[in-house]
Short mmCIF file of C-alpha atoms and ligand atoms in Angstrom, two decimals:
data_model
loop_
_atom_site.label_atom_id
_atom_site.label_comp_id
_atom_site.label_asym_id
_atom_site.label_seq_id
_atom_site.Cartn_x
_atom_site.Cartn_y
_atom_site.Cartn_z
CA MET A 50 26.69 287.26 138.41
CA ILE A 51 27.13 285.86 141.64
CA ILE A 52 25.19 286.62 145.03
CA PRO A 53 26.61 284.91 148.36
CA VAL A 54 24.31 283.37 150.79
CA SER A 55 27.11 284.77 153.69
CA LEU A 56 25.72 281.66 156.06
CA GLU A 57 28.53 280.53 158.44
CA GLY A 58 30.15 277.28 157.58
CA ARG A 59 27.02 276.56 155.08
CA ALA A 60 27.54 279.79 152.36
CA TYR A 61 26.89 278.89 149.00
CA PRO A 62 26.53 281.03 145.52
CA ILE A 63 23.68 282.19 143.85
CA HIS A 64 24.31 282.42 140.09
CA VAL A 65 21.74 284.47 137.95
CA VAL A 66 23.17 283.74 134.17
CA ASP A 67 21.84 285.31 131.25
CA GLU A 68 21.83 281.94 129.33
CA GLY A 69 19.91 278.52 129.70
CA LEU A 70 21.92 275.33 131.74
CA GLY A 71 24.85 275.05 129.09
CA GLY A 72 27.31 275.89 132.37
CA LEU A 73 25.42 274.32 135.16
CA GLY A 74 27.73 271.75 135.12
CA ALA A 75 30.93 273.49 135.45
CA ALA A 76 29.39 275.46 138.20
CA VAL A 77 28.43 272.45 139.92
CA ALA A 78 32.14 271.16 138.94
CA ALA A 79 33.19 274.01 141.39
CA THR A 80 31.61 273.37 143.67
CA LEU A 81 31.22 269.55 144.81
CA PRO A 82 32.91 266.85 143.64
CA THR A 83 32.21 265.28 140.15
CA GLY A 84 30.31 261.63 140.38
CA PRO A 85 27.10 260.18 140.24
CA ILE A 86 24.53 262.85 140.62
CA MET A 87 20.71 262.72 140.52
CA VAL A 88 18.60 265.06 138.43
CA VAL A 89 14.90 265.40 139.86
CA THR A 90 12.47 267.14 137.88
CA ASN A 91 8.36 266.67 136.47
CA PRO A 92 7.44 266.01 133.22
CA VAL A 93 6.21 269.54 132.35
CA VAL A 94 10.11 270.82 132.91
CA GLY A 95 11.61 267.23 131.90
CA GLY A 96 10.72 267.80 129.02
CA LEU A 97 11.75 271.18 128.32
CA TYR A 98 14.94 271.30 130.29
CA LEU A 99 16.60 267.63 131.09
CA ASP A 100 18.21 267.14 128.44
CA ALA A 101 20.12 269.91 128.23
CA THR A 102 20.68 269.50 132.62
CA LEU A 103 22.13 266.12 131.99
CA ARG A 104 24.18 267.21 128.95
CA SER A 105 25.76 270.23 130.99
CA LEU A 106 26.68 267.43 133.92
CA ALA A 107 27.85 264.68 131.75
CA ALA A 108 30.15 267.41 130.07
CA ALA A 109 31.87 268.47 133.48
CA GLY A 110 32.88 265.12 134.30
CA PHE A 111 29.26 263.77 136.02
CA SER A 112 27.42 260.67 135.74
CA PRO A 113 23.91 262.26 135.93
CA ARG A 114 20.95 259.93 136.92
CA ALA A 115 16.92 261.35 135.75
CA PHE A 116 14.20 261.24 138.09
CA GLU A 117 10.53 261.67 138.10
CA ILE A 118 8.05 263.34 140.40
CA PRO A 119 4.43 264.64 139.32
CA ASP A 120 3.87 268.14 138.72
CA GLY A 121 1.46 270.17 140.68
CA GLU A 122 0.97 271.49 144.16
CA ARG A 123 -1.64 268.35 144.98
CA HIS A 124 1.55 266.29 144.73
CA LYS A 125 3.39 268.45 146.80
CA SER A 126 2.60 265.99 149.88
CA VAL A 127 4.51 263.13 152.41
CA ALA A 128 3.27 260.48 149.61
CA THR A 129 5.73 261.96 147.10
CA TRP A 130 8.73 262.73 149.27
CA ALA A 131 8.51 259.52 150.62
CA THR A 132 8.39 257.73 146.97
CA LEU A 133 11.15 260.13 145.82
CA VAL A 134 13.24 258.98 148.84
CA GLU A 135 12.83 255.49 148.44
CA ASP A 136 13.60 255.99 144.23
CA LEU A 137 16.85 257.95 145.28
CA LEU A 138 18.23 255.29 147.81
CA GLY A 139 17.23 251.98 145.41
CA ALA A 140 19.10 253.69 142.82
CA GLY A 141 22.24 253.95 144.93
CA LEU A 142 22.46 257.38 146.71
CA ARG A 143 25.49 257.86 148.81
CA ARG A 144 26.27 260.49 151.53
CA SER A 145 27.95 262.65 148.82
CA THR A 146 26.19 262.16 146.08
CA PRO A 147 24.14 265.31 144.95
CA VAL A 148 20.58 265.76 144.12
CA VAL A 149 19.34 268.14 142.05
CA ALA A 150 16.66 269.55 142.36
CA LEU A 151 14.99 271.03 138.80
CA GLY A 152 11.42 273.08 138.27
CA GLY A 153 9.75 275.30 139.80
CA GLY A 154 9.17 275.68 144.07
CA VAL A 155 6.65 272.42 144.19
CA THR A 156 9.98 270.66 142.73
CA GLY A 157 12.24 272.85 145.03
CA ASP A 158 10.74 272.23 148.27
CA ILE A 159 10.16 268.56 147.74
CA VAL A 160 14.13 267.47 146.16
CA GLY A 161 15.18 269.85 148.94
CA PHE A 162 13.10 268.13 151.82
CA ALA A 163 14.15 264.47 150.59
CA ALA A 164 18.04 265.51 150.13
CA ALA A 165 17.63 266.93 153.71
CA SER A 166 16.24 263.89 154.90
CA ALA A 167 17.78 260.77 152.94
CA LEU A 168 20.92 259.57 154.28
CA ARG A 169 20.34 262.07 156.79
CA GLY A 170 21.14 265.32 154.24
CA VAL A 171 23.12 264.86 151.07
CA PRO A 172 24.40 267.84 148.75
CA LEU A 173 21.36 269.78 147.68
CA VAL A 174 22.16 271.91 144.16
CA GLN A 175 18.52 273.85 143.17
CA VAL A 176 17.80 274.58 139.66
CA PRO A 177 15.01 276.80 139.75
CA THR A 178 13.14 277.75 136.69
CA THR A 179 9.99 279.75 137.50
CA LEU A 180 10.81 283.64 138.34
CA LEU A 181 9.09 282.70 141.75
CA SER A 182 11.16 280.24 142.89
CA MET A 183 14.48 281.95 141.73
CA VAL A 184 13.37 285.11 143.55
CA ASP A 185 12.13 283.25 146.80
CA SER A 186 11.89 279.32 147.25
CA ALA A 187 15.20 277.95 146.28
CA VAL A 188 17.03 280.62 147.96
CA GLY A 189 16.97 280.29 151.98
CA GLY A 190 16.68 276.69 152.70
CA LYS A 191 12.98 276.01 153.73
CA THR A 192 12.01 272.41 152.40
CA GLY A 193 8.98 270.96 152.72
CA VAL A 194 5.67 269.27 151.89
CA ASN A 195 2.24 269.69 152.47
CA SER A 196 0.13 267.37 154.94
CA SER A 197 -3.87 266.81 155.67
CA HIS A 198 -3.20 269.44 158.35
CA GLY A 199 -1.95 271.69 155.95
CA LYS A 200 0.29 273.44 153.72
CA ASN A 201 4.36 272.94 154.58
CA LEU A 202 3.45 271.43 157.76
CA VAL A 203 6.50 268.66 156.95
CA GLY A 204 10.13 269.59 156.26
CA ALA A 205 13.52 270.98 157.64
CA PHE A 206 15.89 274.30 157.32
CA TYR A 207 18.11 272.93 154.52
CA GLN A 208 20.93 275.16 152.58
CA PRO A 209 21.37 274.23 149.14
CA ARG A 210 25.42 274.04 148.88
CA LEU A 211 23.94 275.69 145.47
CA VAL A 212 21.15 278.10 143.13
CA TYR A 213 22.01 278.42 139.83
CA ALA A 214 19.30 280.50 137.71
CA ALA A 215 19.51 280.41 134.47
CA MET A 216 17.34 283.32 132.83
CA GLN A 217 16.65 281.59 129.59
CA THR A 218 14.58 278.66 131.06
CA LEU A 219 11.62 281.89 132.09
CA ARG A 220 11.00 282.09 128.53
CA THR A 221 8.26 278.95 128.11
CA LEU A 222 6.92 280.22 131.85
CA GLU A 223 3.05 280.49 131.39
CA PRO A 224 2.63 284.40 131.43
CA ALA A 225 0.62 283.85 134.94
CA GLU A 226 3.20 281.75 136.54
CA LEU A 227 5.69 285.46 135.38
CA ARG A 228 3.19 286.89 137.38
CA SER A 229 2.90 285.31 140.10
CA GLY A 230 7.21 285.67 140.20
CA LEU A 231 6.70 289.49 139.98
CA GLY A 232 4.67 289.53 142.91
CA GLU A 233 7.85 288.60 145.04
CA VAL A 234 9.75 290.61 143.48
CA LEU A 235 7.49 293.88 144.39
CA LYS A 236 7.51 292.62 147.78
CA HIS A 237 11.30 293.12 148.06
CA GLY A 238 11.27 295.92 146.78
CA VAL A 239 9.11 297.36 149.30
CA LEU A 240 11.07 295.70 152.08
CA ARG A 241 14.32 296.35 151.80
CA ASP A 242 15.66 297.79 148.20
CA GLU A 243 13.86 301.05 146.97
CA ALA A 244 16.22 300.79 144.03
CA LEU A 245 14.17 297.60 143.10
CA PHE A 246 10.79 299.40 143.64
CA ALA A 247 11.50 302.31 141.53
CA LEU A 248 12.29 299.31 138.37
CA CYS A 249 8.70 297.80 138.27
CA GLU A 250 7.00 301.20 139.15
CA GLN A 251 9.50 301.92 135.96
CA GLN A 252 10.15 298.69 133.80
CA GLY A 253 6.77 296.31 134.78
CA GLU A 254 5.97 296.21 131.29
CA ARG A 255 9.08 295.13 130.14
CA ALA A 256 8.94 292.63 133.07
CA VAL A 257 6.11 291.48 131.71
CA ALA A 258 7.14 290.94 128.40
CA LEU A 259 10.29 289.48 129.37
CA ASP A 260 12.85 291.80 128.77
CA GLY A 261 15.95 289.95 129.51
CA ALA A 262 17.96 292.99 130.96
CA VAL A 263 14.91 293.78 133.51
CA LEU A 264 14.10 290.63 134.50
CA GLY A 265 17.61 289.50 135.83
CA GLU A 266 18.15 293.00 137.81
CA MET A 267 15.15 292.13 139.15
CA VAL A 268 15.64 289.05 140.06
CA GLU A 269 19.69 289.36 141.48
CA ARG A 270 17.91 292.52 143.57
CA SER A 271 15.64 289.56 144.84
CA CYS A 272 18.06 287.40 145.64
CA ARG A 273 20.06 290.05 147.51
CA VAL A 274 16.98 290.65 149.51
CA LYS A 275 16.47 287.33 150.54
CA ALA A 276 20.10 286.72 151.26
CA GLU A 277 20.89 289.44 153.44
CA VAL A 278 17.66 288.86 155.10
CA VAL A 279 18.43 284.54 155.83
CA ALA A 280 21.89 285.36 156.06
CA LEU A 281 20.76 287.75 159.45
CA ASP A 282 18.12 285.70 160.81
CA GLU A 283 17.86 281.98 159.17
CA ARG A 284 15.61 279.88 161.25
CA GLU A 285 13.18 282.87 161.66
CA ASP A 286 13.65 283.64 165.41
CA GLY A 287 12.44 286.93 164.05
CA LEU A 288 13.81 289.38 161.09
CA ARG A 289 13.15 286.56 158.76
CA ALA A 290 9.32 286.77 159.62
CA ILE A 291 9.35 290.63 157.28
CA LEU A 292 9.88 287.96 154.29
CA ASN A 293 5.92 287.35 155.09
CA LEU A 294 4.54 291.05 154.02
CA GLY A 295 1.97 290.88 152.43
CA HIS A 296 1.05 287.60 152.91
CA THR A 297 -1.25 287.78 156.09
CA ALA A 298 -3.97 289.33 153.65
CA GLY A 299 -2.37 287.73 150.34
CA HIS A 300 -2.99 284.14 152.29
CA ALA A 301 -6.21 284.63 153.41
CA VAL A 302 -7.35 285.71 149.73
CA GLU A 303 -5.60 282.93 148.87
CA THR A 304 -7.05 280.16 150.86
CA ALA A 305 -10.57 281.70 150.94
CA ALA A 306 -10.83 281.92 146.90
CA GLY A 307 -9.52 278.40 146.48
CA HIS A 308 -6.38 277.84 145.71
CA GLY A 309 -5.40 278.08 142.17
CA THR A 310 -8.39 280.76 141.57
CA LEU A 311 -5.25 283.31 141.66
CA ARG A 312 -1.40 282.27 141.56
CA HIS A 313 0.20 282.56 144.71
CA GLY A 314 2.66 286.17 143.86
CA GLU A 315 -1.24 287.73 142.56
CA CYS A 316 -2.19 287.31 146.37
CA VAL A 317 0.44 288.77 147.47
CA ALA A 318 0.61 291.65 145.61
CA LEU A 319 -3.30 292.34 146.58
CA GLY A 320 -2.10 291.64 150.45
CA LEU A 321 1.13 294.26 149.65
CA VAL A 322 -1.90 296.64 148.51
CA ALA A 323 -3.79 295.83 151.62
CA GLU A 324 -1.06 295.82 154.26
CA VAL A 325 0.10 299.12 152.67
CA ARG A 326 -2.93 300.24 152.94
CA TRP A 327 -3.42 299.61 156.64
CA ALA A 328 0.45 300.99 157.79
CA ALA A 329 -0.52 304.27 156.18
CA ALA A 330 -4.37 303.79 158.13
CA ARG A 331 -2.24 304.03 161.41
CA GLY A 332 0.20 306.93 159.77
CA ASP A 333 3.02 304.36 159.84
CA CYS A 334 3.91 305.29 156.14
CA PRO A 335 2.92 308.58 153.44
CA PRO A 336 -0.20 307.93 151.74
CA GLU A 337 1.98 308.38 148.00
CA VAL A 338 3.56 304.82 149.51
CA VAL A 339 0.04 303.81 148.85
CA HIS A 340 -0.21 305.29 145.64
CA ARG A 341 2.55 304.18 144.28
CA VAL A 342 2.65 300.59 145.36
CA GLU A 343 -1.19 300.73 143.72
CA ALA A 344 0.78 301.51 140.49
CA ALA A 345 3.62 299.72 140.51
CA VAL A 346 0.79 296.15 141.17
CA ALA A 347 -0.85 297.41 137.88
CA ARG A 348 2.32 298.29 136.14
CA LEU A 349 3.72 294.86 136.61
CA GLY A 350 0.28 293.17 135.08
CA LEU A 351 -0.53 291.89 138.46
CA THR A 352 -4.64 292.00 139.26
CA ILE A 353 -5.93 295.28 141.54
CA ARG A 354 -8.95 293.28 142.27
CA THR A 355 -10.12 291.14 144.95
CA PRO A 356 -12.52 288.51 144.12
CA PRO A 357 -15.96 288.69 145.94
CA LEU A 358 -15.12 287.04 149.37
CA SER A 359 -17.37 287.45 152.52
CA PRO A 360 -15.05 289.14 155.76
CA GLN A 361 -16.14 285.75 157.26
CA ASP A 362 -14.64 283.98 155.05
CA LEU A 363 -11.55 286.18 154.72
CA LEU A 364 -11.25 286.03 158.52
CA ARG A 365 -11.61 282.23 158.54
CA ALA A 366 -9.26 282.07 155.96
CA ALA A 367 -6.68 284.25 157.09
CA GLY A 368 -6.41 281.57 160.60
CA TYR A 369 -7.79 284.18 162.74
CA ASP A 370 -8.96 281.47 165.10
CA LYS A 371 -6.07 280.15 165.39
CA LYS A 372 -4.38 283.42 165.54
CA ALA A 373 -7.00 284.32 168.73
CA ALA A 374 -5.21 281.98 170.44
CA ARG A 375 -1.72 283.91 170.67
CA GLY A 376 -3.58 287.30 170.48
CA MET A 377 -1.19 288.36 168.70
CA LEU A 378 -0.54 289.31 165.11
CA ARG A 379 3.52 289.86 164.26
CA THR A 380 3.28 291.88 161.02
CA ALA A 381 5.68 293.31 159.02
CA VAL A 382 4.92 297.28 159.27
CA VAL A 383 5.74 299.37 156.21
CA GLU A 384 7.30 302.64 157.01
CA ARG A 385 8.31 304.00 153.51
CA ILE A 386 9.53 301.85 149.83
CA GLY A 387 12.55 299.83 151.34
CA ALA A 388 11.89 299.94 155.15
CA VAL A 389 10.04 298.11 157.11
CA ARG A 390 9.58 296.95 161.20
CA LEU A 391 8.43 293.76 162.40
CA GLU A 392 5.64 294.33 165.35
CA ALA A 393 3.14 292.38 167.34
CA VAL A 394 -0.36 293.67 166.81
CA GLY A 395 -3.85 293.56 168.77
CA LEU A 396 -5.87 290.88 166.63
CA GLU A 397 -8.71 293.36 166.43
CA GLU A 398 -5.56 294.81 163.32
CA LEU A 399 -6.52 291.62 161.36
CA PRO A 400 -10.32 292.45 160.33
CA ARG A 401 -8.96 295.83 159.56
CA MET A 402 -6.12 295.12 157.25
CA LEU A 403 -8.58 292.72 155.32
CA ALA A 404 -11.00 295.11 154.81
CA LEU A 405 -8.37 297.19 153.16
CA LEU A 406 -7.98 294.28 150.14
CA PRO A 407 -8.17 296.50 146.88
P1 LIG B 519 5.25 275.43 140.27
O1 LIG B 519 6.57 274.59 140.96
O2 LIG B 519 4.07 274.66 140.53
O3 LIG B 519 5.48 275.92 138.91
C1 LIG B 519 4.63 276.29 138.22
C2 LIG B 519 4.19 275.46 137.17
O4 LIG B 519 5.28 275.58 136.08
C3 LIG B 519 4.44 273.92 137.04
O5 LIG B 519 3.51 273.19 135.91
C4 LIG B 519 5.57 273.42 136.83
O6 LIG B 519 6.06 272.31 136.37
C5 LIG B 519 5.59 274.75 135.39
N1 LIG B 519 7.02 274.85 135.07
C6 LIG B 519 8.29 275.19 135.60
N2 LIG B 519 9.05 275.87 135.43
C7 LIG B 519 8.89 275.89 133.97
C8 LIG B 519 9.62 277.05 133.37
N3 LIG B 519 10.68 276.78 132.70
N4 LIG B 519 8.68 276.88 131.94
C9 LIG B 519 7.47 275.82 131.34
N5 LIG B 519 6.91 275.67 132.88
C10 LIG B 519 7.47 275.77 134.21
O7 LIG B 519 5.47 276.61 141.12
P2 LIG B 519 6.32 278.01 141.71
O8 LIG B 519 5.23 279.16 141.77
O9 LIG B 519 7.31 277.87 141.49
O10 LIG B 519 6.23 277.86 143.55
C11 LIG B 519 5.56 277.06 144.22
C12 LIG B 519 5.27 276.56 145.66
O11 LIG B 519 6.83 276.96 146.61
C13 LIG B 519 4.45 276.35 146.70
O12 LIG B 519 4.24 275.28 147.41
C14 LIG B 519 5.26 277.30 147.60
O13 LIG B 519 4.73 276.30 149.03
C15 LIG B 519 6.83 277.27 147.37
N6 LIG B 519 7.46 278.48 147.93
C16 LIG B 519 8.31 278.14 148.76
C17 LIG B 519 8.91 278.65 149.90
C18 LIG B 519 10.35 278.03 150.52
O14 LIG B 519 10.75 279.22 150.94
N7 LIG B 519 10.97 277.40 150.36
C19 LIG B 519 9.13 280.36 148.87
C20 LIG B 519 8.17 280.08 148.32
C21 LIG B 519 7.28 279.56 147.53
N1 LIG B 520 9.44 282.48 151.45
C1 LIG B 520 9.65 282.66 153.05
C2 LIG B 520 11.34 282.62 153.89
O1 LIG B 520 11.97 281.69 153.03
O2 LIG B 520 11.08 282.81 154.66
#
């Protein structure tokens, strides 16, 4: 299955394959000329999938070289990016040399930014190996690293030349990481795809149990939603901000509870419940939407209970002070399953939204 991302002059395919990484080399060779290619991964993913990646690329005529970056969000830093760029340049990187990001969203974001910045841009191939990276971070061209001032504050919009999601790689993922991705899948359903939402609602347990057909359809449909939104508003001048549905309240929980307590997608699911309850309380969507979202969250094995956090801590974590300077909160308002609108609401809505966390 190939899903196109239709960006003028920078269009690219997302391959979603049932198998492992055996077909990667052929897919890359269909898009980029063969020759040297640099594969970057971390020790965890490298231990599982580096050999298969290198073999596939070599069989397709490439001369691959492997590079390692450390695992974990705490290494998504300017220091890791700088070391990687130096390593790639030291190994003879040229403007035409593709760089492959093999791993989850942390790897994809760091390697993507290295590919965007080294030699002012070299071809990037995203090979996402977590559900979250398949349905979200590998698609759409946001790359970057964290700074001491906050998350993702250093980076670039830089689209890959192709994305290759090999569904078999999900079989080695920790269950909590799979759940995290399911939170973003559910978000895409609520945003723009009622059939995807129904799949979560009706087949949630099968996805948790790694049913290939269900997960494959979820990845494909999610990628279509993200690809459509990105094609309409690549640089988030407007519409793309709808992808932040569930993130205002979810991010507040993630920050206030301390990163690592709950996974990102688990917090997004809590945020989705709060934001849908908020929309229903304002009369923007019918109450049954709330019940359906709550039930779908539970069926996907996601938590429906926010850790105990004070309203003050949540408000602070939601960036109330920074938002107060702007005076408004720009948020996606759910109208029904599969339809949202973007609206700037008064900041007094933020504590109301947070109070509706489950
Ligand atoms: P991650 O990259 O840290 O991966 C989670 C863990 O799973 C890591 O330890 C990783 O080594 C391991 N792993 C990866 N693939 C595996 C596999 N197949 N089998 C076993 N273990 C595997 O986390 P993530 O959830 O993929 O990504 C989170 C990051 O993505 C955050 O930094 C977030 O800011 C970023 N993000 C970016 C965008 C974007 O648009 N660029 C969107 C959403 C999230
Ligand atoms: N994850 C939100 C975006 O890519 O815009």
